[in-house]
Coordinates of C-alpha atoms and ligand atoms in Angstrom, one line a residue:
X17 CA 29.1 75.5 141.1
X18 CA 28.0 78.1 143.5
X19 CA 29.0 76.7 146.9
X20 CA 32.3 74.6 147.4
X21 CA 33.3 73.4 150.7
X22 CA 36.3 72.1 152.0
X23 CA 37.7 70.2 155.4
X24 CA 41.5 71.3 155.5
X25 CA 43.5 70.1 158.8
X26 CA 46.0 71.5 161.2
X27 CA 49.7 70.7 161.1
X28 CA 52.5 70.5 163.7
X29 CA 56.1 71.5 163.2
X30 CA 58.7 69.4 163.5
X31 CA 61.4 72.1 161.9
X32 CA 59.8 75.6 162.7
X33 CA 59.1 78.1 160.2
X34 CA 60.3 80.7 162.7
X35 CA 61.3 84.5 161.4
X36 CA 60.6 86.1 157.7
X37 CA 62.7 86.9 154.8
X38 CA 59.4 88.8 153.7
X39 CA 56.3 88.8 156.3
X40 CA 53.9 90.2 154.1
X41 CA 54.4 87.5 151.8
X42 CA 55.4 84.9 154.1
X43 CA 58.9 84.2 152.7
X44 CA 60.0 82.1 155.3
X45 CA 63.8 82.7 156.6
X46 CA 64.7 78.8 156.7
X47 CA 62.9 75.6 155.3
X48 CA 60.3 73.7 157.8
X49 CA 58.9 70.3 158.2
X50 CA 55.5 69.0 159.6
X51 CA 53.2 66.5 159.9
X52 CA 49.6 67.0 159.0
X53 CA 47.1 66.0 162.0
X54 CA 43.7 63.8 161.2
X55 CA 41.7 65.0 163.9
X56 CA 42.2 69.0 164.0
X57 CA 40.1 70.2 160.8
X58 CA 38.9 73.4 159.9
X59 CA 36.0 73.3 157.5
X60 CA 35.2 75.9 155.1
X61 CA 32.3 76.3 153.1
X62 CA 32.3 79.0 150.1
X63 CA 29.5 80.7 148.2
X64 CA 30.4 82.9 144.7
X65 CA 28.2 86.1 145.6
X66 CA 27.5 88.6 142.4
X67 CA 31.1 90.5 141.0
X68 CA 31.6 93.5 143.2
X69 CA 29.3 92.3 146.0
X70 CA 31.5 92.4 149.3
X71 CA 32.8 89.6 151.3
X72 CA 31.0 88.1 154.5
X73 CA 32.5 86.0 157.0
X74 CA 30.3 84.1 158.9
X75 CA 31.1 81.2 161.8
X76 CA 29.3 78.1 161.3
X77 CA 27.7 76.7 164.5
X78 CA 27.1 72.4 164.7
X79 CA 23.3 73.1 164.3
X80 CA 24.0 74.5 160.8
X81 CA 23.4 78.3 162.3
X82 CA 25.3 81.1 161.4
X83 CA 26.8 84.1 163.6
X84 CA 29.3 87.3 162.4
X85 CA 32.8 86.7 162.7
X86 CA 34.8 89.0 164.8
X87 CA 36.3 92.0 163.0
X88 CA 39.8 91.3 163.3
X89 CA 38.8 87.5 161.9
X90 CA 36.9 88.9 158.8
X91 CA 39.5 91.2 157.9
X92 CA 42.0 88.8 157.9
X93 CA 39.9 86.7 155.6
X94 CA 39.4 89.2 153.4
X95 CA 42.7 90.2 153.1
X96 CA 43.0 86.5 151.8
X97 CA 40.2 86.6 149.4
X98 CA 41.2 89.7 147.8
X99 CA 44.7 88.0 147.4
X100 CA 43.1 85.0 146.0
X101 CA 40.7 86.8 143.3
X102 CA 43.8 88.9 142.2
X103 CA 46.0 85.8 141.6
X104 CA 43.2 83.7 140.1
X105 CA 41.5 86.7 138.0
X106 CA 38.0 86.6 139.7
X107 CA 36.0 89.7 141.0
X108 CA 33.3 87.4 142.5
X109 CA 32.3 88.4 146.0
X110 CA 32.1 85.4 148.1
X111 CA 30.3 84.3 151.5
X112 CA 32.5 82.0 153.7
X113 CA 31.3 79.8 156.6
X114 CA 33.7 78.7 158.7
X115 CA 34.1 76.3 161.3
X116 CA 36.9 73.9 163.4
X117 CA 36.3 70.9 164.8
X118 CA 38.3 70.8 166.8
X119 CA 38.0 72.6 170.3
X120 CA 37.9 76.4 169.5
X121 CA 38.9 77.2 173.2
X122 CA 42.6 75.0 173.1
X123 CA 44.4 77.3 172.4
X124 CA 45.4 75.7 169.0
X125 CA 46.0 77.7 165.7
X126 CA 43.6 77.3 163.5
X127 CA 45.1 79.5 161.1
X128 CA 47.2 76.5 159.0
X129 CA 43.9 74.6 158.4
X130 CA 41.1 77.5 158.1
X131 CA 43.6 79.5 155.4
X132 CA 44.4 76.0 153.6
X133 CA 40.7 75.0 153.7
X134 CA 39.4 78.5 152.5
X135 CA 42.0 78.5 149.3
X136 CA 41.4 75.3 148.2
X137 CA 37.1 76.2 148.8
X138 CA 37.6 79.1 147.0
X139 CA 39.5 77.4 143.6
X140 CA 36.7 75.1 144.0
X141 CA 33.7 77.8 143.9
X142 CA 35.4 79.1 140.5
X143 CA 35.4 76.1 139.3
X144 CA 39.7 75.7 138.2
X145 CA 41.4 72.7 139.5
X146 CA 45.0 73.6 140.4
X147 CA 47.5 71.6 141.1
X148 CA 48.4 71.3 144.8
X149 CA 51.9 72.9 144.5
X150 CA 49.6 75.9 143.2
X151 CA 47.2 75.0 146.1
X152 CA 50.0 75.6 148.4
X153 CA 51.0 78.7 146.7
X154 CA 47.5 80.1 147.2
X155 CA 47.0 79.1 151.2
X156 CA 50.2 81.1 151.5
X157 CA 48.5 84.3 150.3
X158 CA 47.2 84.7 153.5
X159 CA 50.0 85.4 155.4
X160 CA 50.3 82.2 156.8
X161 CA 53.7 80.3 156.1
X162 CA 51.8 77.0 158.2
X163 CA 48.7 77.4 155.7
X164 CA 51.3 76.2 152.6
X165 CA 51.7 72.9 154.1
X166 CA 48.4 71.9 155.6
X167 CA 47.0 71.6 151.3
X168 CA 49.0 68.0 151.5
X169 CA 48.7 65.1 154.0
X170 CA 51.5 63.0 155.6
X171 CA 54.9 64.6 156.0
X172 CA 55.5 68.1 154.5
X173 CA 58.8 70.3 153.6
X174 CA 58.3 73.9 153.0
X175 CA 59.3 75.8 151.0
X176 CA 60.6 73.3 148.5
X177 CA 64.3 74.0 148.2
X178 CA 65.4 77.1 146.2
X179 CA 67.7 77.4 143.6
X180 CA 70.3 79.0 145.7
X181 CA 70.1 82.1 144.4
X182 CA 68.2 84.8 146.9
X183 CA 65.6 86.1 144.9
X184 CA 63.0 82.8 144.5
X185 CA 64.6 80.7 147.7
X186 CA 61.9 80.9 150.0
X187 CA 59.0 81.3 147.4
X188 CA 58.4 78.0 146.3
X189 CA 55.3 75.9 147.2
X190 CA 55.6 73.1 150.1
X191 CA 56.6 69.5 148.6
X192 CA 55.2 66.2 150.6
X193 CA 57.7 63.9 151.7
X194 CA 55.7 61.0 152.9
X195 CA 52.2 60.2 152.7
X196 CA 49.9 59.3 156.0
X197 CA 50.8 55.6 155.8
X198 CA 54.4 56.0 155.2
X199 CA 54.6 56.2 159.1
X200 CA 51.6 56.2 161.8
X201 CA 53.0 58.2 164.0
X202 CA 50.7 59.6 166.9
X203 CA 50.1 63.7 168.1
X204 CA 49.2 63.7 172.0
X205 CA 48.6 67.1 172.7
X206 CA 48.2 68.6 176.1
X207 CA 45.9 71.4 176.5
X208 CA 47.8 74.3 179.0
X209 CA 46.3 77.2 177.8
X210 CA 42.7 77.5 176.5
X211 CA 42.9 80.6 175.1
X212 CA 44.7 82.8 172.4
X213 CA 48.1 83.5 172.7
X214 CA 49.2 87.5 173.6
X215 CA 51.3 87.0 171.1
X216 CA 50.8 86.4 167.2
X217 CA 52.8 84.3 165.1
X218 CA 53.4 87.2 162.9
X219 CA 55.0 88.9 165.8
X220 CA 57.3 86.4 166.3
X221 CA 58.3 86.2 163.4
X222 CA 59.3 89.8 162.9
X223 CA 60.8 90.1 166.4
X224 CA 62.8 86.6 165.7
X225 CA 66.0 88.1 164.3
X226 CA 66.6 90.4 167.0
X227 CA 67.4 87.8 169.3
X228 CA 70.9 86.9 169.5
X229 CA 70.5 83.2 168.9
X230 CA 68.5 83.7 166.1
X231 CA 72.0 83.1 163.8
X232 CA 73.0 80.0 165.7
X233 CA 70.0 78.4 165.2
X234 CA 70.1 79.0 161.6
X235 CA 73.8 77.7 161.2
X236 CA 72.2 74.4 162.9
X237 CA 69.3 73.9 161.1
X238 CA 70.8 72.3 157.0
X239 CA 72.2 69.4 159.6
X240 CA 68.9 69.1 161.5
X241 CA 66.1 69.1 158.5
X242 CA 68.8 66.2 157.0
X243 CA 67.8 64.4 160.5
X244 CA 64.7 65.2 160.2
X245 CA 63.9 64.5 156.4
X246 CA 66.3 60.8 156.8
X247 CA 64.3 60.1 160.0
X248 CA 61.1 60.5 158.2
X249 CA 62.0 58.6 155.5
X250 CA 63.9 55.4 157.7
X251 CA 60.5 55.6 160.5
X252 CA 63.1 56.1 162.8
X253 CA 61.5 57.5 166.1
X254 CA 64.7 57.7 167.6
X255 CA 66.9 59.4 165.2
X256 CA 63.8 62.0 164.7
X257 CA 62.8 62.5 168.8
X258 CA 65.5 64.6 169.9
X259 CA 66.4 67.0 166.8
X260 CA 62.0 67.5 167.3
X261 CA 62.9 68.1 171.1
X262 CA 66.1 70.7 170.3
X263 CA 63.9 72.3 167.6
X264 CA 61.1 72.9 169.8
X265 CA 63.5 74.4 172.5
X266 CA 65.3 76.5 170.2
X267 CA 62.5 78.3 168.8
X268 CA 61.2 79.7 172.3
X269 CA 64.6 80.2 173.3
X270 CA 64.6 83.2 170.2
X271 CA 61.2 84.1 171.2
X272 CA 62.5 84.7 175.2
X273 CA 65.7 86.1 173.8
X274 CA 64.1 88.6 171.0
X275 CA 63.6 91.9 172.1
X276 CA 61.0 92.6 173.3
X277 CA 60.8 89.2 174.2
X278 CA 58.0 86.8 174.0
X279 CA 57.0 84.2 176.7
X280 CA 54.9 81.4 175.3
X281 CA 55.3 78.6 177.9
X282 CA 53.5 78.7 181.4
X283 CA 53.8 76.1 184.0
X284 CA 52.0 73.6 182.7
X285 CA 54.1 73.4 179.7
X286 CA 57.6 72.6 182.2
X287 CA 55.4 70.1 184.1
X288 CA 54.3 68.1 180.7
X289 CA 58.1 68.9 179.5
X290 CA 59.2 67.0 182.3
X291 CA 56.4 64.0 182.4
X292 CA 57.7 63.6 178.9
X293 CA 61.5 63.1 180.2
X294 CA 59.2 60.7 182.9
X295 CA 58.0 58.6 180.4
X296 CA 61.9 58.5 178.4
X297 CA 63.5 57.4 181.6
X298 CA 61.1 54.4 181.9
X299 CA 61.2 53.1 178.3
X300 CA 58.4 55.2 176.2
X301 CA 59.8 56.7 173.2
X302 CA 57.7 59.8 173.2
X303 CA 59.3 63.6 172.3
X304 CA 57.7 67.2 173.2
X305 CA 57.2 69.9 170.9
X306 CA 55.2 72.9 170.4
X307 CA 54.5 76.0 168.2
X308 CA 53.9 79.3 169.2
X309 CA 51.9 78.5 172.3
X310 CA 51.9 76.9 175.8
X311 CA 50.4 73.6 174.5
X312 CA 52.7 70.6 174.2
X313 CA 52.3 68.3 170.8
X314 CA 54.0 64.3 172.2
X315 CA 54.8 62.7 169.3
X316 CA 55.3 58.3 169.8
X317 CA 54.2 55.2 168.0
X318 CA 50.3 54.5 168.1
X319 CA 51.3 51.6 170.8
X320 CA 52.6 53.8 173.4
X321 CA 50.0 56.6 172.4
X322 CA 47.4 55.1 175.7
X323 CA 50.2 55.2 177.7
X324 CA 51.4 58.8 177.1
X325 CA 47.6 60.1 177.1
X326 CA 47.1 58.5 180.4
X327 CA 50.8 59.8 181.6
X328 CA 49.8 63.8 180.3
X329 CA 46.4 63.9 181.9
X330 CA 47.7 63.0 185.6
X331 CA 50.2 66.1 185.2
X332 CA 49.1 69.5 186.9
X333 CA 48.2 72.4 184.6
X334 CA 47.3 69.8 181.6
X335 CA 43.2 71.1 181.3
X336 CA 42.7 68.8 178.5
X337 CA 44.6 65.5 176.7
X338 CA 43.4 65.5 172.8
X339 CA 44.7 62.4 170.6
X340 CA 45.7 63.1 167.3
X341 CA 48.1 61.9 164.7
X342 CA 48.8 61.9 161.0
X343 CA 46.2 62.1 158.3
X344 CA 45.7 62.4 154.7
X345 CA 45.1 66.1 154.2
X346 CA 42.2 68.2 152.8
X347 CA 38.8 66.7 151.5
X348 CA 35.9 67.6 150.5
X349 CA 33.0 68.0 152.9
X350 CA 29.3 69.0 153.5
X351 CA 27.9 72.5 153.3
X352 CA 28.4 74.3 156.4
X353 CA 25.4 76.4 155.2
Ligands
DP6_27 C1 55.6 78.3 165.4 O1 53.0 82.5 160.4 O2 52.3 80.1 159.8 O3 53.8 77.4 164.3 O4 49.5 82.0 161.0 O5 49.7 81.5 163.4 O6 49.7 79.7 161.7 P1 50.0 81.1 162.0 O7 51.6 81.1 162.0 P2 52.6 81.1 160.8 O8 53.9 80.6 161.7 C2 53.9 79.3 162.2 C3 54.8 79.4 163.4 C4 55.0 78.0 164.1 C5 56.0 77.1 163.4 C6 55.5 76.4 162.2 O9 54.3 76.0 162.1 O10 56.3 76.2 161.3

């Protein structure tokens, strides 16, 4: 097969992978949970170019037309692709189209998805058929911890645990907890920011433990992934709303507190922080979170999900209201190119 191309989607935390035992590899300091989205999708397609031939990156436009990639982009995806061909033993060039569906100005990373999408195109394009712990394995190579849980669907730990001694906790490959149908719950997300954050995730992450919470949150966290993972596993919205809430909270309270700190929230993100409390106090289970942005992710059932769209729109600062919710992971999907 000469071209191979691949729809991986986004994921949002609801235990943080937050600060690095090893950055370059993206050995996280603490396990994380997330649920994988349906709607936000990153599609990949990849083409086996002639050994030695180097790498292009290309962005895929909805016409089928295709434009450079900014530097900083292709470098980054080579950096993956030179990963990927030493671990799988290929010296294949490859040319990579790339493009999200979802809206490129919202400010969402698109990093989970593209880097999931692009190692599973690439396995594809030489033809092996890895399992998806490996799969996982392979998205990490790219620097992003996020990309390692976006190869399953459903409900996602990562890393799976270690074996308690130091030197392979943190390496193993993410493990699904749940599948998509397990639990329907529903991702309203209010666009704050369009743009990219000043900030990189890989910045965070290195500046985490100098913030003096950073070990507090840690000592919290065994008794909050048990929440977590038991609420999961029982659908039990409110037994998993406010450890998602704390979670969320915590992690930009390390990012404010690191030094030199990092502000992430603007106010739009208090205003939908509070409609969110709004909505609580009359009756609608629905709990904020967010990553390494402004934007706030509302997680509630699919009944209240009208409700809480209609709710986060009417709030100043919110630019845009996208519905999302849990889906089934990567698939296969038509040439980009
Ligand atoms: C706050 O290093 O995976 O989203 O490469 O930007 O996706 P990107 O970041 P990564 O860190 C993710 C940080 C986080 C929390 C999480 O998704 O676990």
């Amino acid at each position: 097969m000469s071209k191979a191309s691949v729809a991986a989607p986004a994921n949002i935390a609801f235990v943080k992978y937050w600060g690095a035992r090893d950055l370059e590899r993206a050995i996280p300091v603490n396990p994380s949970i997330s649920m994988t989205l349906a709607r936000c999708v990153s599609h990949s397609t990849v083409e086996a170019l002639a050994e030695g031939t180097p790498d292009e990156v290309w962005l895929a436009a909805e016409d089928g037309s295709l434009s450079p990639a900014a530097e900083s982009f292709t470098r980054r995806v080579r950096g993956h692709l030179d990963a990927l061909r030493h671990e799988l033993g290929s010296h294949a060039g490859f040319r990579v189209g790339t493009r999200n569906n979802f809206p490129a100005a919202a400010g969402l990373a698109s990093s989970a998805s593209g880097f999931a999408a692009l190692a599973i195109a690439v396995t594809k394009v030489l033809g092996l058929n890895p399992a998806p712990a490996e799969l996982s394995l392979l998205a990490r190579l790219s620097g992003s911890g996020s990309a390692a849980r976006s190869v399953f669907g459903g409900y996602v730990e990562w890393p799976t645990p270690g074996s308690g001694d130091t030197e392979s906790d943190g390496e193993g490959p993410a493990v699904p907890l749940a599948p998509a149908e397990h639990w329907h719950l529903r991702d309203v997300i209010a666009i704050v920011e369009a743009g990219a954050k000043e900030v990189s995730s890989l910045e965070g992450h290195r500046r985490a433990p100098s913030s003096p919470y950073f070990e507090k949150r840690l000592a919290q966290l065994p008794a909050r992934l048990d929440t977590v993972r038991s609420a999961i596993a029982s659908r039990d919205l409110a037994a998993l709303g406010p450890g998602l809430e704390e979670e969320a909270i915590d992690l930009h309270l390390i990012a404010m507190s690191s030094r030199p700190p990092v502000f992430y929230w603007n106010p739009g993100t208090t205003a939908v922080l509070a409609a969110v409390r709004d909505l609580r106090h009359e009756g609608t289970a629905a709990f904020s979170t967010m990553d390494a942005g402004a934007n706030v992710h509302v997680i509630c059932e699919a009944a209240d999900e009208p409700r809480v769209a209609e709710a986060l729109a009417r709030v100043p600062g919110v630019l845009s209201v996208l519905r999302d919710g849990v889906g089934s992971g990567p698939a296969t999907a038509p040439d980009l190119f």
